[in-house]
Amino acid sequence: MDNPMKAKSPDKKPHLSYEKFE
């Protein structure tokens, strides 16, 4: 899952960040 939030939040987990925004 390539999400823009992933690159914006390198310190936070990608799946966690995207799940939070969902």
mmCIF file of N, CA and C in Angstrom, residues 2-22:
data_model
loop_
_atom_site.group_PDB
_atom_site.id
_atom_site.type_symbol
_atom_site.label_atom_id
_atom_site.label_comp_id
_atom_site.label_asym_id
_atom_site.label_seq_id
_atom_site.Cartn_x
_atom_site.Cartn_y
_atom_site.Cartn_z
ATOM 1 N N ASP A 2 1.054 1.852 -1.156
ATOM 2 C CA ASP A 2 1.888 3.062 -1.250
ATOM 3 C C ASP A 2 1.034 4.294 -0.991
ATOM 4 N N ASN A 3 1.137 4.815 0.226
ATOM 5 C CA ASN A 3 0.366 6.013 0.571
ATOM 6 C C ASN A 3 1.287 7.215 0.748
ATOM 7 N N PRO A 4 0.804 8.399 0.447
ATOM 8 C CA PRO A 4 1.601 9.623 0.584
ATOM 9 C C PRO A 4 1.961 9.864 2.045
ATOM 10 N N MET A 5 1.097 9.434 2.943
ATOM 11 C CA MET A 5 1.335 9.617 4.385
ATOM 12 C C MET A 5 2.554 8.802 4.823
ATOM 13 N N LYS A 6 2.795 7.713 4.106
ATOM 14 C CA LYS A 6 3.918 6.830 4.432
ATOM 15 C C LYS A 6 5.245 7.598 4.337
ATOM 16 N N ALA A 7 5.381 8.349 3.249
ATOM 17 C CA ALA A 7 6.623 9.104 3.042
ATOM 18 C C ALA A 7 6.655 10.321 3.964
ATOM 19 N N LYS A 8 5.486 10.839 4.292
ATOM 20 C CA LYS A 8 5.411 12.024 5.155
ATOM 21 C C LYS A 8 5.685 11.653 6.615
ATOM 22 N N SER A 9 5.303 10.439 6.981
ATOM 23 C CA SER A 9 5.519 10.007 8.362
ATOM 24 C C SER A 9 6.461 8.811 8.421
ATOM 25 N N PRO A 10 7.770 9.050 8.269
ATOM 26 C CA PRO A 10 8.750 7.963 8.300
ATOM 27 C C PRO A 10 8.925 7.412 9.720
ATOM 28 N N ASP A 11 8.712 8.268 10.713
ATOM 29 C CA ASP A 11 8.857 7.849 12.111
ATOM 30 C C ASP A 11 7.664 6.989 12.532
ATOM 31 N N LYS A 12 6.501 7.268 11.945
ATOM 32 C CA LYS A 12 5.292 6.503 12.282
ATOM 33 C C LYS A 12 5.134 5.324 11.326
ATOM 34 N N LYS A 13 4.457 4.302 11.792
ATOM 35 C CA LYS A 13 4.242 3.120 10.947
ATOM 36 C C LYS A 13 3.322 3.467 9.788
ATOM 37 N N PRO A 14 3.671 3.019 8.565
ATOM 38 C CA PRO A 14 2.879 3.315 7.372
ATOM 39 C C PRO A 14 1.440 2.820 7.488
ATOM 40 N N HIS A 15 1.273 1.562 7.851
ATOM 41 C CA HIS A 15 -0.079 1.007 7.954
ATOM 42 C C HIS A 15 -0.857 1.683 9.083
ATOM 43 N N LEU A 16 -0.143 2.092 10.140
ATOM 44 C CA LEU A 16 -0.796 2.743 11.268
ATOM 45 C C LEU A 16 -1.274 4.141 10.869
ATOM 46 N N SER A 17 -0.411 4.875 10.161
ATOM 47 C CA SER A 17 -0.749 6.247 9.762
ATOM 48 C C SER A 17 -1.931 6.236 8.793
ATOM 49 N N TYR A 18 -1.862 5.327 7.815
ATOM 50 C CA TYR A 18 -2.915 5.288 6.802
ATOM 51 C C TYR A 18 -4.233 4.812 7.429
ATOM 52 N N GLU A 19 -4.119 3.949 8.431
ATOM 53 C CA GLU A 19 -5.321 3.456 9.099
ATOM 54 C C GLU A 19 -5.977 4.574 9.901
ATOM 55 N N LYS A 20 -5.137 5.438 10.467
ATOM 56 C CA LYS A 20 -5.635 6.545 11.270
ATOM 57 C C LYS A 20 -6.398 7.547 10.394
ATOM 58 N N PHE A 21 -5.909 7.737 9.172
ATOM 59 C CA PHE A 21 -6.533 8.691 8.257
ATOM 60 C C PHE A 21 -7.788 8.104 7.612
ATOM 61 N N GLU A 22 -7.860 6.792 7.589
ATOM 62 C CA GLU A 22 -9.007 6.134 6.961
ATOM 63 C C GLU A 22 -10.303 6.466 7.692
#
